[in-house]
Coordinates of C-alpha atoms in Angstrom, one line a residue:
X1 CA 2.3 -58.1 -7.0
X2 CA 4.8 -56.9 -4.5
X3 CA 7.0 -55.7 -7.2
X4 CA 4.1 -53.3 -8.6
X5 CA 3.4 -52.0 -5.1
X6 CA 6.9 -51.1 -4.7
X7 CA 6.9 -49.4 -8.0
X8 CA 3.6 -47.3 -7.1
X9 CA 5.5 -46.2 -3.8
X10 CA 8.6 -45.0 -5.8
X11 CA 6.4 -43.1 -8.4
X12 CA 4.6 -41.5 -5.3
X13 CA 7.8 -40.6 -3.6
X14 CA 9.2 -39.2 -7.0
X15 CA 6.1 -37.1 -7.4
X16 CA 6.3 -35.7 -3.8
X17 CA 10.1 -34.8 -4.4
X18 CA 9.2 -33.0 -7.5
X19 CA 6.5 -31.1 -5.9
X20 CA 8.7 -30.3 -3.0
X21 CA 11.3 -29.3 -5.3
X22 CA 9.1 -27.1 -7.5
X23 CA 7.7 -25.1 -4.2
X24 CA 11.2 -24.4 -2.8
X25 CA 12.6 -23.2 -6.3
X26 CA 9.2 -20.9 -6.5
X27 CA 10.2 -19.5 -3.0
X28 CA 13.9 -19.0 -3.9
X29 CA 13.0 -17.1 -7.2
X30 CA 10.3 -15.1 -5.4
X31 CA 12.9 -13.8 -2.7
X32 CA 15.6 -13.3 -5.3
X33 CA 16.7 -10.2 -7.4
X34 CA 17.6 -10.0 -11.1
X35 CA 19.5 -6.7 -11.9
X36 CA 18.8 -5.4 -8.7
X37 CA 15.1 -6.0 -9.2
X38 CA 13.0 -8.2 -7.0
X39 CA 11.3 -11.2 -8.7
X40 CA 8.5 -11.0 -6.3
X41 CA 5.1 -10.5 -7.9
X42 CA 1.6 -9.8 -6.6
X43 CA -1.8 -9.2 -7.9
X44 CA -3.7 -6.6 -6.0
X45 CA -7.6 -7.6 -6.1
X46 CA -8.5 -5.1 -3.4
X47 CA -11.2 -2.6 -4.2
X48 CA -9.3 0.2 -2.9
X49 CA -5.8 -1.0 -4.4
X50 CA -4.2 -0.7 -0.9
X51 CA -1.5 -2.9 -2.0
X52 CA -0.5 -0.9 -5.3
X53 CA 2.3 1.5 -5.3
X54 CA 1.6 4.8 -7.3
X55 CA 3.9 5.5 -10.5
X56 CA 5.7 8.2 -8.7
X57 CA 6.7 6.0 -5.9
X58 CA 7.9 3.4 -8.1
X59 CA 10.2 5.8 -9.9
X60 CA 11.6 7.2 -6.5
X61 CA 12.5 3.6 -5.4
X62 CA 13.9 2.9 -8.9
X63 CA 16.3 6.2 -8.5
X64 CA 17.7 5.1 -5.2
X65 CA 21.5 4.6 -5.5
X66 CA 22.2 4.5 -1.8
X67 CA 20.6 2.6 1.4
X68 CA 17.5 4.2 3.0
X69 CA 17.7 2.9 6.5
X70 CA 14.1 3.1 8.2
X71 CA 13.7 2.7 12.0
X72 CA 10.2 1.9 13.1
X73 CA 9.6 2.8 16.6
X74 CA 6.8 0.1 17.0
X75 CA 8.0 -3.2 17.9
X76 CA 6.0 -4.9 20.8
X77 CA 2.7 -5.9 21.6
X78 CA 0.0 -3.4 21.0
X79 CA -4.0 -3.2 21.2
X80 CA -5.7 -4.4 18.0
X81 CA -6.0 -0.8 16.5
X82 CA -2.4 -0.1 16.6
X83 CA -1.3 -3.6 15.7
X84 CA -3.0 -3.0 12.5
X85 CA -1.1 0.0 12.0
X86 CA 2.1 -1.7 12.6
X87 CA 1.2 -4.6 10.3
X88 CA 0.5 -2.1 7.8
X89 CA 3.8 -0.4 8.1
X90 CA 5.5 -3.7 7.9
X91 CA 3.5 -4.4 4.8
X92 CA 4.2 -1.1 2.9
X93 CA 8.0 -1.8 3.8
X94 CA 8.0 -5.0 2.4
X95 CA 6.4 -3.8 -0.8
X96 CA 9.2 -1.1 -0.9
X97 CA 11.9 -3.5 -0.5
X98 CA 10.6 -5.7 -3.0
X99 CA 10.9 -2.9 -5.5
X100 CA 14.2 -1.7 -4.5
X101 CA 17.3 -3.4 -2.6
X102 CA 18.3 -0.3 -1.1
X103 CA 15.5 -0.2 1.3
X104 CA 16.5 -1.5 4.8
X105 CA 14.3 -1.4 7.8
X106 CA 14.4 -2.4 11.6
X107 CA 11.5 -2.5 14.2
X108 CA 12.7 -0.9 17.5
X109 CA 11.0 -1.1 21.0
X110 CA 11.8 2.4 22.8
X111 CA 10.3 1.0 26.0
X112 CA 12.5 -2.1 26.3
X113 CA 15.2 -2.6 28.5
X114 CA 16.3 -1.3 32.1
X115 CA 14.4 1.4 33.5
X116 CA 17.3 4.1 33.6
X117 CA 18.0 3.2 29.8
X118 CA 14.4 3.5 28.8
X119 CA 14.2 6.9 30.8
X120 CA 17.0 8.3 29.2
X121 CA 16.1 7.1 25.7
X122 CA 12.5 8.5 26.2
X123 CA 14.2 11.9 27.2
X124 CA 16.2 11.9 24.1
X125 CA 13.1 11.1 21.9
X126 CA 11.4 13.9 23.6
X127 CA 14.3 16.4 22.8
X128 CA 13.7 15.3 19.0
X129 CA 10.1 16.1 18.9
X130 CA 9.1 12.3 19.2
X131 CA 6.3 12.2 21.7
X132 CA 4.6 9.0 22.6
X133 CA 0.7 8.2 22.5
X134 CA -0.4 7.2 26.0
X135 CA -2.8 4.4 26.3
X136 CA -4.5 3.5 29.4
X137 CA -5.8 -0.2 29.6
X138 CA -8.3 -1.1 32.2
X139 CA -8.7 -4.9 33.2
X140 CA -10.5 -6.5 36.0
X141 CA -7.4 -6.5 38.4
X142 CA -5.2 -3.7 37.2
X143 CA -4.9 -0.5 35.4
X144 CA -1.9 -0.3 32.9
X145 CA -0.4 2.7 31.1
X146 CA 1.3 2.0 27.8
X147 CA 3.3 4.4 25.6
X148 CA 3.3 4.0 21.8
X149 CA 5.7 5.5 19.5
X150 CA 4.0 5.7 16.1
X151 CA 7.0 7.0 14.3
X152 CA 9.4 6.4 11.5
X153 CA 13.0 7.5 11.2
X154 CA 14.6 7.6 7.9
X155 CA 18.4 7.9 7.4
X156 CA 19.8 8.6 4.1
X157 CA 23.1 10.0 3.1
X158 CA 23.7 11.7 6.7
X159 CA 20.4 13.3 6.6
X160 CA 17.6 12.2 8.8
X161 CA 13.8 12.8 8.7
X162 CA 11.3 11.8 11.6
X163 CA 7.8 11.0 10.3
X164 CA 4.8 10.9 12.8
X165 CA 2.3 8.5 11.6
X166 CA -0.5 9.8 13.5
X167 CA -0.5 13.3 11.8
X168 CA -4.3 13.2 11.6
X169 CA -4.7 13.1 15.5
X170 CA -7.5 15.5 16.7
X171 CA -9.3 15.9 19.8
X172 CA -12.5 13.5 20.3
X173 CA -11.5 11.5 17.2
X174 CA -11.9 7.9 17.6
X175 CA -8.6 6.1 17.5
X176 CA -10.1 3.6 14.8
X177 CA -10.5 6.6 12.4
X178 CA -7.2 8.1 13.3
X179 CA -5.2 4.9 12.6
X180 CA -7.2 4.0 9.4
X181 CA -6.2 7.5 8.1
X182 CA -2.8 7.0 8.9
X183 CA -2.8 3.8 7.0
X184 CA -4.4 5.3 3.9
X185 CA -1.7 7.8 3.9
X186 CA 1.3 5.5 4.5
X187 CA 2.5 5.6 1.0
X188 CA 2.4 9.4 1.1
X189 CA 4.3 9.6 4.2
X190 CA 7.1 7.4 2.7
X191 CA 7.0 9.2 -0.7
X192 CA 7.0 12.6 0.3
X193 CA 10.0 11.9 3.0
X194 CA 12.0 10.0 0.2
X195 CA 11.5 13.2 -1.9
X196 CA 12.9 15.5 0.8
X197 CA 15.7 13.2 1.5
X198 CA 16.4 12.6 -2.4
X199 CA 15.9 16.3 -3.5
X200 CA 18.4 18.7 -2.0
X201 CA 16.7 21.7 -3.8
X202 CA 13.8 22.5 -2.0
X203 CA 11.3 24.7 -4.0
X204 CA 10.7 28.1 -2.5
X205 CA 7.1 29.2 -1.5
X206 CA 6.5 33.0 -0.9
X207 CA 3.1 34.2 1.0
X208 CA 2.6 37.7 -0.3
X209 CA 2.2 40.6 2.0
X210 CA 1.7 44.5 1.8
X211 CA -2.3 44.2 1.0
X212 CA -3.6 43.2 4.5
X213 CA -2.9 39.5 4.1
X214 CA -3.1 36.9 6.9
X215 CA -0.3 37.5 9.2
X216 CA 2.7 34.8 9.9
X217 CA 0.7 34.1 13.1
X218 CA -2.4 33.3 11.4
X219 CA -0.7 31.1 8.8
X220 CA 1.8 29.5 11.4
X221 CA 0.4 26.1 11.4
X222 CA 0.7 25.8 7.5
X223 CA 3.9 27.4 7.4
X224 CA 5.2 25.1 9.9
X225 CA 4.0 22.1 7.9
X226 CA 5.5 23.5 4.6
X227 CA 8.8 24.1 6.2
X228 CA 9.3 20.4 6.6
X229 CA 9.2 20.2 2.6
X230 CA 9.8 23.6 1.0
X231 CA 11.5 26.8 1.8
X232 CA 9.0 29.4 2.9
X233 CA 9.3 33.0 3.0
X234 CA 7.4 36.4 2.9
X235 CA 7.2 38.6 -0.4
X236 CA 6.1 42.3 -0.3
X237 CA 5.2 43.3 -3.8
X238 CA 6.5 46.9 -3.0
X239 CA 9.9 45.6 -2.3
X240 CA 10.6 44.0 -5.8
X241 CA 10.4 45.3 -9.6
X242 CA 9.4 41.9 -10.6
X243 CA 8.3 38.8 -8.7
X244 CA 11.5 36.3 -9.1
X245 CA 11.0 33.5 -10.9
X246 CA 12.6 31.3 -8.5
X247 CA 9.6 31.5 -6.4
X248 CA 8.0 28.4 -7.4
X249 CA 4.6 29.2 -5.9
X250 CA 3.0 32.4 -4.6
X251 CA 0.1 32.2 -2.0
X252 CA -2.1 35.1 -1.8
X253 CA -3.8 34.7 1.6
X254 CA -7.0 37.1 2.2
X255 CA -5.7 40.4 0.9
X256 CA -7.9 43.2 2.4
X257 CA -6.4 46.3 0.7
X258 CA -6.4 47.3 -3.0
X259 CA -3.4 46.5 -5.1
X260 CA -2.3 49.4 -7.5
X261 CA -1.4 48.8 -11.0
X262 CA 2.2 48.1 -10.7
X263 CA 1.6 45.4 -8.1
X264 CA -1.1 44.0 -10.6
X265 CA 1.3 43.9 -13.3
X266 CA 4.0 42.2 -11.4
X267 CA 1.4 39.4 -10.4
X268 CA 0.5 39.3 -14.2
X269 CA 3.9 38.8 -15.6
X270 CA 4.7 36.3 -12.7
X271 CA 2.0 34.1 -14.1
X272 CA 2.8 34.8 -17.6
X273 CA 6.3 33.6 -17.1
X274 CA 5.0 30.4 -15.4
X275 CA 4.5 31.3 -11.9
X276 CA 2.0 29.2 -9.9
X277 CA -0.5 31.1 -7.6
X278 CA -2.9 29.9 -5.1
X279 CA -5.5 32.5 -4.5
X280 CA -7.3 32.5 -1.2
X281 CA -9.6 35.5 -1.3
X282 CA -12.5 36.8 0.5
X283 CA -15.0 38.4 -1.9
X284 CA -16.9 40.3 1.1
X285 CA -15.2 42.1 3.9
X286 CA -16.9 40.0 6.7
X287 CA -16.0 38.1 10.0
X288 CA -17.5 37.0 13.1
X289 CA -15.9 39.7 14.9
X290 CA -17.8 42.2 12.9
X291 CA -21.0 41.1 14.9
X292 CA -19.5 41.6 18.2
X293 CA -21.8 44.0 20.5
X294 CA -24.2 44.3 17.6
X295 CA -26.8 41.7 16.2
X296 CA -27.1 43.2 12.5
X297 CA -24.2 44.1 10.2
X298 CA -24.2 45.3 6.6
X299 CA -21.0 43.9 4.9
X300 CA -19.3 45.4 1.9
X301 CA -17.4 43.7 -1.0
X302 CA -13.8 44.0 -1.1
X303 CA -12.3 46.5 -3.9
X304 CA -9.0 44.7 -4.5
X305 CA -8.6 45.6 -8.1
X306 CA -8.0 42.2 -9.1
X307 CA -11.2 41.7 -11.1
X308 CA -9.8 42.5 -14.8
X309 CA -7.0 40.1 -14.2
X310 CA -9.5 37.3 -13.0
X311 CA -11.7 37.9 -15.9
X312 CA -9.0 37.5 -18.4
X313 CA -7.8 34.2 -16.7
X314 CA -11.5 32.8 -16.8
X315 CA -13.3 33.4 -13.5
X316 CA -14.9 36.1 -11.2
X317 CA -15.5 36.1 -7.5
X318 CA -19.1 37.4 -7.0
X319 CA -20.2 40.1 -4.7
X320 CA -22.3 37.8 -2.5
X321 CA -22.1 35.3 0.2
X322 CA -22.9 31.7 0.1
X323 CA -25.3 30.1 2.7
X324 CA -25.6 26.3 3.3
X325 CA -27.7 23.9 5.2
X326 CA -24.7 21.9 5.7
X327 CA -22.9 24.4 8.3
X328 CA -21.2 24.6 11.5
X329 CA -22.6 26.4 14.7
X330 CA -21.8 29.4 16.6
X331 CA -22.5 30.5 20.1
X332 CA -25.2 33.3 20.3
X333 CA -26.4 35.0 23.6
X334 CA -30.0 34.5 24.1
X335 CA -30.5 36.3 27.3
X336 CA -28.9 38.2 30.0
X337 CA -29.1 37.5 33.8
X338 CA -27.3 38.8 36.8
X339 CA -24.7 36.1 36.3
X340 CA -23.9 37.0 32.7
X341 CA -25.3 36.3 29.1
X342 CA -26.8 32.9 28.5
X343 CA -25.3 31.4 25.5
X344 CA -26.5 28.7 23.2
X345 CA -25.1 27.2 19.8
X346 CA -27.1 27.7 16.6
X347 CA -26.7 26.7 13.1
X348 CA -24.8 29.4 10.9
X349 CA -25.3 28.9 7.3
X350 CA -22.6 31.7 6.5
X351 CA -20.1 29.1 8.1
X352 CA -20.3 26.4 5.1
X353 CA -19.1 22.9 5.7
X354 CA -17.9 21.9 2.1
X355 CA -17.7 18.4 1.1
X356 CA -15.4 17.5 -1.9
X357 CA -16.8 15.4 -4.5
X358 CA -16.6 11.8 -3.1
X359 CA -16.5 10.5 -6.5
X360 CA -13.8 12.7 -7.8
X361 CA -10.6 10.8 -8.7
X362 CA -8.5 14.3 -8.7
X363 CA -5.7 14.0 -6.6
X364 CA -6.4 17.6 -5.0
X365 CA -9.7 16.3 -3.6
X366 CA -9.9 12.5 -3.8
X367 CA -10.5 11.3 -0.2
X368 CA -10.7 14.6 1.6
X369 CA -12.8 15.0 4.5
X370 CA -15.2 18.0 5.0
X371 CA -13.7 21.6 4.9
X372 CA -14.7 24.3 7.2
X373 CA -15.3 27.8 5.3
X374 CA -16.1 31.2 6.8
X375 CA -18.4 33.6 4.8
X376 CA -17.4 32.3 1.3
X377 CA -18.5 33.9 -1.9
X378 CA -19.6 32.2 -5.1
X379 CA -17.3 32.0 -8.2
X380 CA -18.3 32.5 -11.8
X381 CA -16.3 30.3 -14.3
X382 CA -18.7 30.8 -17.3
X383 CA -16.3 33.3 -18.8
X384 CA -14.7 33.0 -22.4
X385 CA -11.1 33.0 -22.8
X386 CA -8.8 33.2 -25.9
X387 CA -7.7 29.6 -25.2
X388 CA -9.8 27.0 -23.6
X389 CA -9.1 26.7 -19.8
X390 CA -9.6 23.2 -18.1
X391 CA -11.6 24.0 -15.0
X392 CA -11.7 21.4 -12.1
X393 CA -14.1 22.0 -9.5
X394 CA -12.6 21.9 -6.1
X395 CA -15.2 23.1 -3.4
X396 CA -18.9 23.4 -4.0
X397 CA -21.9 23.7 -1.7
X398 CA -24.3 21.1 -1.0
X399 CA -27.6 20.7 -2.8
X400 CA -29.4 22.7 -0.2
X401 CA -27.7 26.2 -0.5
X402 CA -28.2 29.7 -1.7
X403 CA -26.5 33.0 -2.0
X404 CA -27.1 36.3 -0.4
X405 CA -26.4 39.3 -2.9
X406 CA -25.1 42.7 -1.5
X407 CA -26.2 44.9 0.1
X408 CA -28.0 42.9 2.7
X409 CA -27.9 42.4 6.5
X410 CA -26.6 39.7 8.6
X411 CA -28.8 39.4 11.2
X412 CA -27.7 37.2 14.5
X413 CA -31.4 37.2 15.8
X414 CA -32.6 35.8 12.7
X415 CA -30.2 32.6 13.3
X416 CA -31.9 31.8 16.6
X417 CA -34.9 30.5 14.6
X418 CA -35.3 27.5 12.3
X419 CA -33.9 28.1 8.6
X420 CA -36.3 28.4 6.0
X421 CA -35.5 25.4 4.0
X422 CA -37.5 26.5 1.0
X423 CA -35.3 29.5 0.5
X424 CA -32.2 26.9 0.2
X425 CA -32.9 25.7 -3.3
X426 CA -29.6 26.2 -5.0
X427 CA -27.2 23.4 -5.8
X428 CA -23.3 23.0 -5.9
X429 CA -22.3 26.7 -5.8
X430 CA -18.7 26.9 -6.6
X431 CA -16.4 28.2 -3.9
X432 CA -12.9 26.7 -5.1
X433 CA -11.6 25.9 -8.8
X434 CA -8.3 24.8 -10.2
X435 CA -7.7 26.4 -13.7
X436 CA -5.0 24.8 -16.0
X437 CA -4.2 26.0 -19.4
X438 CA -2.6 29.1 -21.4
X439 CA -3.6 32.3 -19.6
X440 CA -3.5 35.7 -21.4
X441 CA -2.4 39.0 -20.1
X442 CA -4.8 41.7 -19.8
X443 CA -2.1 44.1 -20.6
X444 CA -1.8 42.8 -24.2
X445 CA -2.0 45.6 -26.8
X446 CA -2.0 48.3 -24.1
X447 CA 1.4 48.1 -22.6
X448 CA 2.1 51.4 -21.0
X449 CA 5.6 53.0 -21.5
X450 CA 6.5 53.1 -17.9
X451 CA 6.0 49.3 -17.4
X452 CA 7.8 48.6 -20.8
X453 CA 10.7 50.6 -19.4
X454 CA 10.5 48.8 -16.1
X455 CA 11.0 45.4 -18.1
X456 CA 13.7 46.9 -20.2
X457 CA 15.6 47.9 -17.0
X458 CA 15.4 44.2 -15.6
X459 CA 16.2 42.7 -18.9
X460 CA 12.9 40.9 -19.1
X461 CA 10.6 40.8 -22.1
X462 CA 6.7 41.3 -21.7
X463 CA 4.8 38.3 -22.0
X464 CA 1.3 38.4 -23.5
X465 CA 0.3 34.9 -22.7
X466 CA 1.9 32.2 -20.4
X467 CA 3.1 28.7 -21.2
X468 CA 0.7 25.9 -20.2
X469 CA 0.0 26.8 -16.3
X470 CA -2.2 26.1 -13.5
X471 CA -3.8 28.3 -10.7
X472 CA -6.1 27.7 -7.9
X473 CA -8.8 30.1 -6.5
X474 CA -10.8 29.7 -3.3
X475 CA -13.2 32.2 -2.5
X476 CA -12.4 32.1 1.4
X477 CA -9.1 33.4 2.6
X478 CA -9.7 31.8 6.1
X479 CA -9.4 28.5 4.5
X480 CA -5.5 28.9 5.1
X481 CA -5.9 30.7 8.5
X482 CA -5.4 28.9 11.8
X483 CA -7.1 30.4 15.1
X484 CA -5.4 31.1 18.3
X485 CA -5.9 29.8 21.8
X486 CA -6.4 32.0 24.8
X487 CA -2.7 32.3 25.2
X488 CA -2.2 33.5 21.6
X489 CA -1.0 30.1 20.4
X490 CA -1.9 28.9 17.0
X491 CA -4.2 26.0 16.8
X492 CA -4.2 23.4 14.1
X493 CA -5.4 24.8 10.8
X494 CA -8.9 23.5 10.5
X495 CA -9.7 23.1 13.9
X496 CA -13.2 24.6 14.8
X497 CA -13.3 25.6 18.3
X498 CA -17.1 26.0 18.5
X499 CA -17.4 22.4 17.2
X500 CA -14.4 20.9 18.8
X501 CA -14.0 19.2 15.4
X502 CA -10.8 19.0 13.1
X503 CA -11.7 19.6 9.5
X504 CA -9.6 19.0 6.5
X505 CA -8.4 22.5 5.8
X506 CA -4.8 21.7 6.0
X507 CA -5.2 18.4 4.2
X508 CA -6.8 20.2 1.1
X509 CA -4.2 23.2 1.6
X510 CA -1.2 20.9 1.2
X511 CA -2.9 18.9 -1.6
X512 CA -3.5 22.3 -3.6
X513 CA 0.1 23.4 -3.0
X514 CA 1.8 19.9 -3.9
X515 CA -0.3 19.7 -7.2
X516 CA 0.3 23.3 -8.2
X517 CA 4.1 22.6 -7.9
X518 CA 4.1 18.9 -9.3
X519 CA 0.9 17.4 -10.6
X520 CA 2.5 14.1 -11.2
X521 CA 4.1 14.0 -7.8
X522 CA 3.4 12.4 -4.4
X523 CA -0.1 14.1 -4.1
X524 CA -1.4 11.0 -5.8
X525 CA -0.1 8.8 -2.9
X526 CA -1.9 11.1 -0.6
X527 CA -5.3 10.5 -2.1
X528 CA -5.3 6.7 -1.5
X529 CA -8.1 5.3 0.5
X530 CA -8.2 2.3 2.9
X531 CA -11.8 1.7 3.6
X532 CA -12.6 1.0 7.3
X533 CA -15.1 -2.0 7.4
X534 CA -16.8 -1.4 10.8
X535 CA -19.2 -3.9 12.4
X536 CA -22.8 -2.7 12.1
X537 CA -23.8 -3.1 15.7
X538 CA -27.3 -2.1 15.4
X539 CA -28.0 -4.0 12.2
X540 CA -26.3 -7.1 13.9
X541 CA -28.6 -6.6 17.0
X542 CA -31.8 -6.5 15.0
X543 CA -31.0 -9.6 12.8
X544 CA -29.5 -11.6 15.5
X545 CA -32.3 -14.2 15.8
X546 CA -32.2 -14.6 11.9
X547 CA -28.5 -15.2 11.8
X548 CA -28.8 -17.7 14.8
X549 CA -31.6 -19.7 12.9
X550 CA -29.5 -19.7 9.6
X551 CA -26.3 -20.8 11.4
X552 CA -28.1 -23.6 13.4
X553 CA -31.0 -24.5 11.2
X554 CA -29.0 -24.6 7.8
X555 CA -26.5 -27.0 8.6
X556 CA -29.3 -29.4 10.0
X557 CA -31.3 -29.1 6.7
X558 CA -28.2 -30.0 4.8
X559 CA -27.9 -33.0 7.2
X560 CA -31.1 -33.9 6.7
X561 CA -31.1 -34.0 2.8
X562 CA -27.8 -35.7 2.9
X563 CA -29.4 -38.5 5.0
X564 CA -32.5 -38.7 2.9
X565 CA -30.4 -38.8 -0.4
X566 CA -28.0 -41.4 1.1
X567 CA -30.7 -43.5 2.2
X568 CA -32.8 -43.1 -1.1
X569 CA -29.4 -44.2 -3.2
X570 CA -28.7 -47.0 -0.8
X571 CA -32.2 -48.5 -1.2
X572 CA -32.3 -48.2 -4.9
X573 CA -28.7 -49.9 -5.1
X574 CA -29.5 -52.9 -2.7
X575 CA -33.1 -53.3 -3.1
X576 CA -32.7 -55.7 -5.9

């Protein structure tokens, strides 16, 4: 008997040793590499695929041949919201390192150490543009101020890039939403930074000028953001015989003066040779300043001379204005007193809040927040072209919209009254579209001798049709325009000073630009979404009694049933 017991103990010990050895082997393999590739693997079961890298990011990581050292300035203890961001950063870096052995990172606490050392370090960070988020925490006994540095510093091949993780920060926006947006875009921040570090050849983007387009001051915020990733300049069409093909993207932002035939021909041949264009145009000459010192104004359509080009490319900007029940407010004087005019805010349907399709998976608009548009026009895309053009809707009105054809007055007095909802009976009026395909030149079969001679002088052949190409048109030039504060400094693009709200105009502009330049690039990572599951406090309060009853009563019911079943079985077993 003792011999049998000893044998059983030996078998149990052997089984335990085998299981332990198997676990150790699995852990060793999971943290080892084969041919430079981690053998770690995971299965992403989350609805929003938050733990899966995009194909473009994987290709970037696979192409690394030198160490990328990332400093994360978020070591230490943080409130729950920022702790979540810190853990998400760590998890993403682990995903990167599991893909490539060339990723190294370190978490650093900029506020740790002697006071003098910390002060000198913070001053140096400030000189580098790294400014902390200051949090004030009030407890029963004391008030504590804490500085948090939500920044990454990438170091690669003697080059350094700094990434602010809270780029979506805006006045009045809840911290939970700001952090959630940052977590959603973590892969994009990493991927776009790696692209800048790896690619020494920065694409050239040019804003056209010479036809009354937006000034540099009005596009200052967008240009400052683009310069982190691209070379950005200005191009006057009058200064060149042909638009250089080393300009990878031409942005035409709110021209107000007509183009002559030579400039139209330059634009056309730039497109026919594969050039990308972002058109941000007003169909109607109207802005809020036109209503200063008057309550009624009759706007006129812009006569830019672009209609023939656009018709040949497969679209038309209509001579109308889109009005929408989904809009922002503007201040209007309702009366005048001795102390000055009395101002109130009223809904202004000409300032449209466009919400990109939330069900779309297209990287240009996926997970993009509402867009602030000013006096947009509708776009007609029901135009036949020699070759089919794929048309992706970018911006549309709500289901409660209408359009106002010209000539018609815009009357501020009317805005003081409730809008007639019955008149807003149009659905999804188009205000932005992506066009992809082979475009045909309107100059085919009617090329003038002067244009032909111009092409010969520069050694360029006339192109009657383009290679597969793409362009985007938005019927509001102010989509790309930042406003100015009282000191004349640019506000963030998309900030509505009347609402005190940051709209997603900059996000959409960057998405459009990145997609036009590289549809398979990092723009896919920008569209990732991490849903924030917030507690429904109102619902929890209204159903509190039911949940208490369930939590207390259900275990008692199970205990009662178990007791009854136990006694029933026991009686049947021992009665006889």
